[in-house]
Amino acid sequence: MSLTNLEVVGVIGAGTMGHGVAQVCAQAGFEVLLYDVTPGAVAEGVRRIDRNLSVGVEKGKVTAAEREAALGRLKGVASLDALAPAGLVIECAPERLELKQSLFRALSAVVSPDAVLASNTSSLSLTEIAAAATGPHRVVGLHFFNPVHLMKLLEVVQALQTSASTVETVKAFGAALKKELIIVRDSPGFASSRLGVALGLEAIRMLEEGVGSAADIDRAMELGYGHPMGPLKLGDLVGLDVRLAIAEYLYAETGSPTFRPPQLLKKMVRAGKLGKKSGEGFYSYPTE
Ligand code: NAD
């Protein structure tokens, strides 16, 4: 699949990342098919896209006509089979290897043999995900950042099996989305999560030890190191369940104590304090 004949993009998962990925694809002119297994999730994703675009119009970043056109290119679908016309599918399902492998196995049989299959995984082995697909050369990591419509970076992750032509296609696709690309080889946590999660987990350990308040630990990085957002606030934004899943995987994969999940993180997830999406994490959030 080359970019010139790529018209339809499929997105699996309409949660924190999936709705954002669907939005930027629709804004870039692609027809988007959005699928989620949870009842109501697609409708909620479309509602969030509608709201993001309305804010864009209010701020003068998007015209009303562009908003309408993007929404017109977006279609929710009720089954994986409905993604058949897609030349590129971007999987944004939860961070679990077996789940992603089963989705890629099923997807391989649904889309055309030259369709590109991408995962938005933050840390998992693309090589292992690709191994589950038919035609593993067309599997690649497309790691977007949250919120997708505002964050410039797109980390392209090459599995051991990824072909050069697949990389060329996704480079052109990333450019069409107006993202800045980095290209990395498959390795636990890639470039971004390996560094970002190390910092985030250390901040949680510091909070556990009583080094400072969440706000002061965050301010150390914001004001002292010029980070736009401190590591605890960022954890809340990402979702503490997502952070924990990544930490558990990186710890199992590398054995490095840097990635051992702190007790506080585990307890917060067990208590349903998942950050912004649940209304409470290291900070409290009014319901959206
Ligand atoms: P999320 O929990 O917000 O959304 C996941 C969605 O997938 C849910 O709506 C769920 O119903 C759906 N889903 C679950 N099983 C499915 C299936 N079998 N088929 C279709 N849909 C299914 O999660 P998220 O934060 O959007 O994370 C998704 C992926 O993106 C993960 O791999 C995560 O590591 C990665 N990621 C997350 C962030 C972040 O900031 N949250 C950033 C970059 C990458």
mmCIF file of C-alpha atoms and ligand atoms in Angstrom:
data_model
loop_
_atom_site.group_PDB
_atom_site.id
_atom_site.type_symbol
_atom_site.label_atom_id
_atom_site.label_comp_id
_atom_site.label_asym_id
_atom_site.label_seq_id
_atom_site.Cartn_x
_atom_site.Cartn_y
_atom_site.Cartn_z
ATOM 1 C CA MET A 1 0.000 0.000 0.000
ATOM 2 C CA SER A 2 1.421 3.392 -0.904
ATOM 3 C CA LEU A 3 0.060 6.679 0.344
ATOM 4 C CA THR A 4 -1.337 7.549 -3.094
ATOM 5 C CA ASN A 5 -3.853 4.702 -2.930
ATOM 6 C CA LEU A 6 -4.479 4.985 0.798
ATOM 7 C CA GLU A 7 -7.938 6.461 1.252
ATOM 8 C CA VAL A 8 -9.473 4.590 4.154
ATOM 9 C CA VAL A 9 -7.913 4.321 7.618
ATOM 10 C CA GLY A 10 -9.306 1.961 10.242
ATOM 11 C CA VAL A 11 -8.895 2.701 13.952
ATOM 12 C CA ILE A 12 -9.391 -0.001 16.592
ATOM 13 C CA GLY A 13 -10.297 1.315 20.051
ATOM 14 C CA ALA A 14 -12.063 4.648 20.571
ATOM 15 C CA GLY A 15 -10.605 5.476 23.999
ATOM 16 C CA THR A 16 -8.072 8.111 25.070
ATOM 17 C CA MET A 17 -5.849 7.522 22.043
ATOM 18 C CA GLY A 18 -8.157 5.981 19.461
ATOM 19 C CA HIS A 19 -10.545 8.929 19.269
ATOM 20 C CA GLY A 20 -7.590 11.319 18.860
ATOM 21 C CA VAL A 21 -5.992 9.198 16.142
ATOM 22 C CA ALA A 22 -9.333 8.993 14.313
ATOM 23 C CA GLN A 23 -9.688 12.781 14.576
ATOM 24 C CA VAL A 24 -6.278 13.665 13.081
ATOM 25 C CA CYS A 25 -6.759 11.130 10.263
ATOM 26 C CA ALA A 26 -10.175 12.588 9.386
ATOM 27 C CA GLN A 27 -8.749 16.127 9.523
ATOM 28 C CA ALA A 28 -5.958 15.081 7.147
ATOM 29 C CA GLY A 29 -8.563 14.000 4.576
ATOM 30 C CA PHE A 30 -8.727 10.226 5.101
ATOM 31 C CA GLU A 31 -12.008 8.359 5.394
ATOM 32 C CA VAL A 32 -11.959 6.881 8.908
ATOM 33 C CA LEU A 33 -13.668 3.740 10.202
ATOM 34 C CA LEU A 34 -13.678 3.692 14.007
ATOM 35 C CA TYR A 35 -14.295 0.412 15.813
ATOM 36 C CA ASP A 36 -14.506 -0.415 19.534
ATOM 37 C CA VAL A 37 -15.659 -3.600 21.244
ATOM 38 C CA THR A 38 -17.280 -1.795 24.207
ATOM 39 C CA PRO A 39 -20.894 -0.729 23.626
ATOM 40 C CA GLY A 40 -21.178 3.056 23.495
ATOM 41 C CA ALA A 41 -17.419 3.630 23.196
ATOM 42 C CA VAL A 42 -17.521 4.659 19.533
ATOM 43 C CA ALA A 43 -20.345 7.145 20.176
ATOM 44 C CA GLU A 44 -18.388 8.579 23.108
ATOM 45 C CA GLY A 45 -15.246 8.806 20.942
ATOM 46 C CA VAL A 46 -17.144 10.657 18.220
ATOM 47 C CA ARG A 47 -18.584 13.018 20.862
ATOM 48 C CA ARG A 48 -15.057 13.797 22.075
ATOM 49 C CA ILE A 49 -13.865 14.430 18.516
ATOM 50 C CA ASP A 50 -16.823 16.724 17.916
ATOM 51 C CA ARG A 51 -15.958 18.650 21.101
ATOM 52 C CA ASN A 52 -12.228 18.889 20.243
ATOM 53 C CA LEU A 53 -13.085 20.247 16.796
ATOM 54 C CA SER A 54 -15.575 22.732 18.265
ATOM 55 C CA VAL A 55 -12.863 24.030 20.614
ATOM 56 C CA GLY A 56 -10.585 24.277 17.551
ATOM 57 C CA VAL A 57 -13.222 26.409 15.804
ATOM 58 C CA GLU A 58 -13.628 28.632 18.897
ATOM 59 C CA LYS A 59 -9.864 29.154 18.996
ATOM 60 C CA GLY A 60 -9.675 29.896 15.270
ATOM 61 C CA LYS A 61 -7.475 26.856 14.565
ATOM 62 C CA VAL A 62 -10.118 24.999 12.538
ATOM 63 C CA THR A 63 -12.781 26.500 10.284
ATOM 64 C CA ALA A 64 -16.409 25.481 10.694
ATOM 65 C CA ALA A 65 -16.257 23.954 7.199
ATOM 66 C CA GLU A 66 -13.151 21.899 8.102
ATOM 67 C CA ARG A 67 -14.915 20.671 11.242
ATOM 68 C CA GLU A 68 -17.956 19.558 9.243
ATOM 69 C CA ALA A 69 -15.779 17.899 6.591
ATOM 70 C CA ALA A 70 -13.724 15.998 9.191
ATOM 71 C CA LEU A 71 -16.878 14.782 10.976
ATOM 72 C CA GLY A 72 -18.307 13.754 7.602
ATOM 73 C CA ARG A 73 -15.293 11.526 6.946
ATOM 74 C CA LEU A 74 -15.709 9.712 10.239
ATOM 75 C CA LYS A 75 -17.804 6.553 10.493
ATOM 76 C CA GLY A 76 -18.303 4.348 13.540
ATOM 77 C CA VAL A 77 -18.488 0.625 12.783
ATOM 78 C CA ALA A 78 -19.715 -2.267 14.902
ATOM 79 C CA SER A 79 -17.336 -5.072 13.925
ATOM 80 C CA LEU A 80 -13.721 -5.736 13.058
ATOM 81 C CA ASP A 81 -14.877 -7.157 9.710
ATOM 82 C CA ALA A 82 -16.177 -3.713 8.763
ATOM 83 C CA LEU A 83 -12.538 -2.511 8.612
ATOM 84 C CA ALA A 84 -12.056 -4.547 5.397
ATOM 85 C CA PRO A 85 -11.786 -1.484 3.068
ATOM 86 C CA ALA A 86 -8.952 0.072 5.145
ATOM 87 C CA GLY A 87 -5.501 0.364 3.571
ATOM 88 C CA LEU A 88 -4.050 1.171 6.992
ATOM 89 C CA VAL A 89 -5.389 0.090 10.373
ATOM 90 C CA ILE A 90 -4.127 1.717 13.572
ATOM 91 C CA GLU A 91 -4.790 -0.393 16.656
ATOM 92 C CA CYS A 92 -5.362 1.600 19.862
ATOM 93 C CA ALA A 93 -6.637 -1.173 22.153
ATOM 94 C CA PRO A 94 -5.379 -1.668 25.741
ATOM 95 C CA GLU A 95 -1.704 -2.373 26.402
ATOM 96 C CA ARG A 96 -1.852 -6.178 26.541
ATOM 97 C CA LEU A 97 0.309 -8.266 24.242
ATOM 98 C CA GLU A 98 -2.098 -11.213 23.854
ATOM 99 C CA LEU A 99 -4.969 -8.859 23.053
ATOM 100 C CA LYS A 100 -2.959 -7.028 20.399
ATOM 101 C CA GLN A 101 -1.705 -10.319 18.946
ATOM 102 C CA SER A 102 -5.232 -11.699 18.692
ATOM 103 C CA LEU A 103 -6.427 -8.475 17.028
ATOM 104 C CA PHE A 104 -3.568 -8.580 14.486
ATOM 105 C CA ARG A 105 -4.229 -12.257 13.778
ATOM 106 C CA ALA A 106 -7.914 -11.520 13.115
ATOM 107 C CA LEU A 107 -7.183 -8.305 11.189
ATOM 108 C CA SER A 108 -4.797 -10.068 8.812
ATOM 109 C CA ALA A 109 -7.721 -12.118 7.552
ATOM 110 C CA VAL A 110 -10.035 -9.101 7.214
ATOM 111 C CA VAL A 111 -8.024 -6.483 5.277
ATOM 112 C CA SER A 112 -6.267 -6.785 1.912
ATOM 113 C CA PRO A 113 -2.809 -8.451 1.938
ATOM 114 C CA ASP A 114 -1.064 -5.141 1.186
ATOM 115 C CA ALA A 115 -2.830 -3.143 3.926
ATOM 116 C CA VAL A 116 -0.471 -1.753 6.593
ATOM 117 C CA LEU A 117 -1.190 -2.863 10.182
ATOM 118 C CA ALA A 118 -0.004 -0.407 12.831
ATOM 119 C CA SER A 119 -0.084 -0.525 16.613
ATOM 120 C CA ASN A 120 -0.117 2.499 18.891
ATOM 121 C CA THR A 121 1.488 0.448 21.676
ATOM 122 C CA SER A 122 3.596 2.523 24.097
ATOM 123 C CA SER A 123 6.034 -0.223 24.977
ATOM 124 C CA LEU A 124 5.203 -3.729 23.749
ATOM 125 C CA SER A 125 7.380 -5.632 21.291
ATOM 126 C CA LEU A 126 6.297 -4.847 17.742
ATOM 127 C CA THR A 127 8.252 -7.908 16.672
ATOM 128 C CA GLU A 128 6.014 -10.131 18.827
ATOM 129 C CA ILE A 129 2.867 -8.364 17.615
ATOM 130 C CA ALA A 130 4.022 -8.747 13.985
ATOM 131 C CA ALA A 131 4.700 -12.445 14.537
ATOM 132 C CA ALA A 132 0.956 -12.970 15.080
ATOM 133 C CA ALA A 133 -0.006 -11.359 11.751
ATOM 134 C CA THR A 134 -0.126 -12.846 8.290
ATOM 135 C CA GLY A 135 2.389 -10.753 6.353
ATOM 136 C CA PRO A 136 4.437 -9.468 9.291
ATOM 137 C CA HIS A 137 6.448 -7.195 6.944
ATOM 138 C CA ARG A 138 3.445 -4.814 6.899
ATOM 139 C CA VAL A 139 3.302 -4.421 10.692
ATOM 140 C CA VAL A 140 4.782 -1.273 12.230
ATOM 141 C CA GLY A 141 4.487 0.825 15.371
ATOM 142 C CA LEU A 142 2.805 4.226 15.088
ATOM 143 C CA HIS A 143 3.168 5.662 18.566
ATOM 144 C CA PHE A 144 1.074 8.812 18.914
ATOM 145 C CA PHE A 145 1.045 11.049 21.975
ATOM 146 C CA ASN A 146 -1.775 12.354 24.111
ATOM 147 C CA PRO A 147 -3.675 14.547 23.208
ATOM 148 C CA VAL A 148 -3.134 13.353 19.644
ATOM 149 C CA HIS A 149 -4.455 16.475 17.913
ATOM 150 C CA LEU A 150 -2.036 18.709 19.860
ATOM 151 C CA MET A 151 1.141 16.629 20.221
ATOM 152 C CA LYS A 152 3.574 16.911 17.323
ATOM 153 C CA LEU A 153 5.570 13.727 17.819
ATOM 154 C CA LEU A 154 4.930 10.446 16.001
ATOM 155 C CA GLU A 155 7.345 7.657 16.943
ATOM 156 C CA VAL A 156 7.621 5.082 14.167
ATOM 157 C CA VAL A 157 8.761 1.715 15.513
ATOM 158 C CA GLN A 158 10.239 -0.873 13.152
ATOM 159 C CA ALA A 159 9.697 -4.500 14.104
ATOM 160 C CA LEU A 160 12.412 -6.902 13.030
ATOM 161 C CA GLN A 161 10.062 -7.983 10.214
ATOM 162 C CA THR A 162 8.919 -4.485 9.062
ATOM 163 C CA SER A 163 9.738 -3.884 5.383
ATOM 164 C CA ALA A 164 11.354 -0.712 4.052
ATOM 165 C CA SER A 165 8.275 -0.013 1.918
ATOM 166 C CA THR A 166 6.016 -0.177 5.002
ATOM 167 C CA VAL A 167 8.258 2.390 6.705
ATOM 168 C CA GLU A 168 8.116 4.617 3.603
ATOM 169 C CA THR A 169 4.302 4.435 3.561
ATOM 170 C CA VAL A 170 3.946 5.404 7.216
ATOM 171 C CA LYS A 171 6.520 8.186 6.843
ATOM 172 C CA ALA A 172 4.386 9.704 4.096
ATOM 173 C CA PHE A 173 1.270 9.117 6.202
ATOM 174 C CA GLY A 174 2.856 10.865 9.224
ATOM 175 C CA ALA A 175 3.791 13.811 7.013
ATOM 176 C CA ALA A 176 0.176 13.999 5.766
ATOM 177 C CA LEU A 177 -0.911 14.276 9.422
ATOM 178 C CA LYS A 178 1.683 17.078 9.854
ATOM 179 C CA LYS A 179 3.487 15.164 12.605
ATOM 180 C CA GLU A 180 7.221 15.251 13.354
ATOM 181 C CA LEU A 181 8.585 11.731 13.038
ATOM 182 C CA ILE A 182 11.294 9.806 14.790
ATOM 183 C CA ILE A 183 12.170 6.339 13.506
ATOM 184 C CA VAL A 184 13.359 3.795 16.069
ATOM 185 C CA ARG A 185 14.014 0.077 16.234
ATOM 186 C CA ASP A 186 11.845 -2.227 18.319
ATOM 187 C CA SER A 187 13.182 -2.212 21.877
ATOM 188 C CA PRO A 188 11.290 -2.216 25.219
ATOM 189 C CA GLY A 189 9.681 1.215 25.615
ATOM 190 C CA PHE A 190 11.264 2.476 22.354
ATOM 191 C CA ALA A 191 12.836 5.935 22.820
ATOM 192 C CA SER A 192 9.948 7.870 24.350
ATOM 193 C CA SER A 193 8.356 5.537 26.920
ATOM 194 C CA ARG A 194 11.702 4.193 28.148
ATOM 195 C CA LEU A 195 12.765 7.679 29.223
ATOM 196 C CA GLY A 196 9.338 9.083 30.095
ATOM 197 C CA VAL A 197 8.222 6.113 32.202
ATOM 198 C CA ALA A 198 11.560 6.018 34.078
ATOM 199 C CA LEU A 199 11.003 9.646 35.107
ATOM 200 C CA GLY A 200 7.322 9.098 35.937
ATOM 201 C CA LEU A 201 7.976 6.067 38.165
ATOM 202 C CA GLU A 202 10.776 7.853 40.018
ATOM 203 C CA ALA A 203 8.424 10.785 40.694
ATOM 204 C CA ILE A 204 5.866 8.337 42.203
ATOM 205 C CA ARG A 205 8.593 6.803 44.417
ATOM 206 C CA MET A 206 9.530 10.322 45.557
ATOM 207 C CA LEU A 207 5.901 11.039 46.445
ATOM 208 C CA GLU A 208 5.759 7.711 48.346
ATOM 209 C CA GLU A 209 8.873 8.675 50.311
ATOM 210 C CA GLY A 210 7.419 12.082 51.169
ATOM 211 C CA VAL A 211 10.110 14.052 49.349
ATOM 212 C CA GLY A 212 7.529 16.694 48.430
ATOM 213 C CA SER A 213 3.918 17.217 47.391
ATOM 214 C CA ALA A 214 2.766 16.105 43.933
ATOM 215 C CA ALA A 215 2.527 19.735 42.891
ATOM 216 C CA ASP A 216 6.056 20.534 44.072
ATOM 217 C CA ILE A 217 7.599 17.439 42.476
ATOM 218 C CA ASP A 218 5.893 18.413 39.207
ATOM 219 C CA ARG A 219 7.013 22.025 39.529
ATOM 220 C CA ALA A 220 10.633 20.870 39.915
ATOM 221 C CA MET A 221 10.510 19.534 36.367
ATOM 222 C CA GLU A 222 8.254 22.249 34.945
ATOM 223 C CA LEU A 223 10.172 25.243 36.260
ATOM 224 C CA GLY A 224 13.598 23.722 36.792
ATOM 225 C CA TYR A 225 13.876 21.633 33.633
ATOM 226 C CA GLY A 226 11.426 23.337 31.299
ATOM 227 C CA HIS A 227 9.059 20.366 30.955
ATOM 228 C CA PRO A 228 5.624 21.609 29.843
ATOM 229 C CA MET A 229 3.998 19.238 32.347
ATOM 230 C CA GLY A 230 5.394 17.515 35.450
ATOM 231 C CA PRO A 231 5.689 13.688 35.503
ATOM 232 C CA LEU A 232 2.801 13.103 37.959
ATOM 233 C CA LYS A 233 0.384 15.318 36.037
ATOM 234 C CA LEU A 234 1.485 13.548 32.869
ATOM 235 C CA GLY A 235 0.819 10.160 34.503
ATOM 236 C CA ASP A 236 -2.722 11.323 35.308
ATOM 237 C CA LEU A 237 -3.196 12.400 31.700
ATOM 238 C CA VAL A 238 -1.878 9.141 30.245
ATOM 239 C CA GLY A 239 -3.939 7.029 32.691
ATOM 240 C CA LEU A 240 -2.375 5.307 35.699
ATOM 241 C CA ASP A 241 -3.630 1.897 34.530
ATOM 242 C CA VAL A 242 -1.848 2.439 31.222
ATOM 243 C CA ARG A 243 1.307 3.567 33.062
ATOM 244 C CA LEU A 244 1.186 0.501 35.333
ATOM 245 C CA ALA A 245 0.758 -1.886 32.398
ATOM 246 C CA ILE A 246 3.788 -0.336 30.684
ATOM 247 C CA ALA A 247 5.889 -0.440 33.872
ATOM 248 C CA GLU A 248 5.014 -4.105 34.495
ATOM 249 C CA TYR A 249 5.961 -5.000 30.950
ATOM 250 C CA LEU A 250 9.222 -3.017 30.957
ATOM 251 C CA TYR A 251 10.190 -4.500 34.343
ATOM 252 C CA ALA A 252 9.493 -8.068 33.154
ATOM 253 C CA GLU A 253 11.294 -7.459 29.875
ATOM 254 C CA THR A 254 14.417 -5.652 31.147
ATOM 255 C CA GLY A 255 14.676 -6.746 34.802
ATOM 256 C CA SER A 256 15.770 -3.182 35.577
ATOM 257 C CA PRO A 257 14.634 -1.849 39.010
ATOM 258 C CA THR A 258 14.084 1.478 37.248
ATOM 259 C CA PHE A 259 10.834 0.015 35.930
ATOM 260 C CA ARG A 260 9.647 -1.850 39.048
ATOM 261 C CA PRO A 261 6.085 -0.544 39.583
ATOM 262 C CA PRO A 262 5.850 1.439 42.855
ATOM 263 C CA GLN A 263 3.308 0.170 45.432
ATOM 264 C CA LEU A 264 1.540 3.532 45.375
ATOM 265 C CA LEU A 265 0.873 3.194 41.644
ATOM 266 C CA LYS A 266 -0.504 -0.333 42.091
ATOM 267 C CA LYS A 267 -2.742 0.751 44.962
ATOM 268 C CA MET A 268 -4.115 3.732 43.087
ATOM 269 C CA VAL A 269 -5.035 1.563 40.103
ATOM 270 C CA ARG A 270 -6.641 -1.041 42.385
ATOM 271 C CA ALA A 271 -8.686 1.759 43.976
ATOM 272 C CA GLY A 272 -9.880 2.914 40.551
ATOM 273 C CA LYS A 273 -7.895 6.157 40.763
ATOM 274 C CA LEU A 274 -6.766 6.150 37.151
ATOM 275 C CA GLY A 275 -6.033 9.858 36.699
ATOM 276 C CA LYS A 276 -7.916 12.324 34.547
ATOM 277 C CA LYS A 277 -10.193 9.742 32.925
ATOM 278 C CA SER A 278 -11.597 8.551 36.289
ATOM 279 C CA GLY A 279 -11.702 12.047 37.826
ATOM 280 C CA GLU A 280 -8.958 11.340 40.359
ATOM 281 C CA GLY A 281 -5.284 10.437 40.325
ATOM 282 C CA PHE A 282 -2.436 12.453 41.823
ATOM 283 C CA TYR A 283 -4.783 15.404 41.270
ATOM 284 C CA SER A 284 -8.596 15.753 41.157
ATOM 285 C CA TYR A 285 -10.451 16.563 37.937
ATOM 286 C CA PRO A 286 -13.978 17.878 37.485
ATOM 287 C CA THR A 287 -16.045 15.535 35.272
ATOM 288 C CA GLU A 288 -15.819 16.485 31.569
HETATM 289 P P1 NAD B 1 -8.143 3.318 26.716
HETATM 290 O O1 NAD B 1 -8.398 2.324 27.793
HETATM 291 O O2 NAD B 1 -8.505 4.747 26.925
HETATM 292 O O3 NAD B 1 -8.904 2.839 25.369
HETATM 293 C C1 NAD B 1 -8.831 1.530 24.872
HETATM 294 C C2 NAD B 1 -10.112 1.251 24.084
HETATM 295 O O4 NAD B 1 -9.969 -0.023 23.436
HETATM 296 C C3 NAD B 1 -11.364 1.164 24.965
HETATM 297 O O5 NAD B 1 -12.348 2.044 24.457
HETATM 298 C C4 NAD B 1 -11.784 -0.299 24.865
HETATM 299 O O6 NAD B 1 -13.191 -0.475 24.887
HETATM 300 C C5 NAD B 1 -11.216 -0.691 23.514
HETATM 301 N N1 NAD B 1 -10.999 -2.123 23.347
HETATM 302 C C6 NAD B 1 -10.640 -3.052 24.286
HETATM 303 N N2 NAD B 1 -10.553 -4.273 23.715
HETATM 304 C C7 NAD B 1 -10.865 -4.107 22.393
HETATM 305 C C8 NAD B 1 -10.973 -5.008 21.311
HETATM 306 N N3 NAD B 1 -10.746 -6.312 21.441
HETATM 307 N N4 NAD B 1 -11.339 -4.502 20.104
HETATM 308 C C9 NAD B 1 -11.610 -3.183 19.962
HETATM 309 N N5 NAD B 1 -11.509 -2.277 20.961
HETATM 310 C C10 NAD B 1 -11.139 -2.741 22.156
HETATM 311 O O7 NAD B 1 -6.609 3.156 26.347
HETATM 312 P P2 NAD B 1 -5.628 4.226 25.666
HETATM 313 O O8 NAD B 1 -5.026 5.089 26.715
HETATM 314 O O9 NAD B 1 -6.326 4.858 24.506
HETATM 315 O O10 NAD B 1 -4.459 3.255 25.162
HETATM 316 C C11 NAD B 1 -4.572 2.530 23.951
HETATM 317 C C12 NAD B 1 -3.181 2.166 23.460
HETATM 318 O O11 NAD B 1 -2.455 3.381 23.210
HETATM 319 C C13 NAD B 1 -2.345 1.361 24.466
HETATM 320 O O12 NAD B 1 -1.553 0.457 23.752
HETATM 321 C C14 NAD B 1 -1.506 2.439 25.129
HETATM 322 O O13 NAD B 1 -0.297 1.930 25.654
HETATM 323 C C15 NAD B 1 -1.243 3.359 23.942
HETATM 324 N N6 NAD B 1 -0.898 4.753 24.281
HETATM 325 C C16 NAD B 1 -1.550 5.406 25.286
HETATM 326 C C17 NAD B 1 -1.224 6.747 25.551
HETATM 327 C C18 NAD B 1 -1.950 7.527 26.622
HETATM 328 O O14 NAD B 1 -1.524 8.653 26.920
HETATM 329 N N7 NAD B 1 -3.026 7.014 27.183
HETATM 330 C C19 NAD B 1 -0.233 7.396 24.801
HETATM 331 C C20 NAD B 1 0.389 6.700 23.767
HETATM 332 C C21 NAD B 1 0.039 5.375 23.496
#
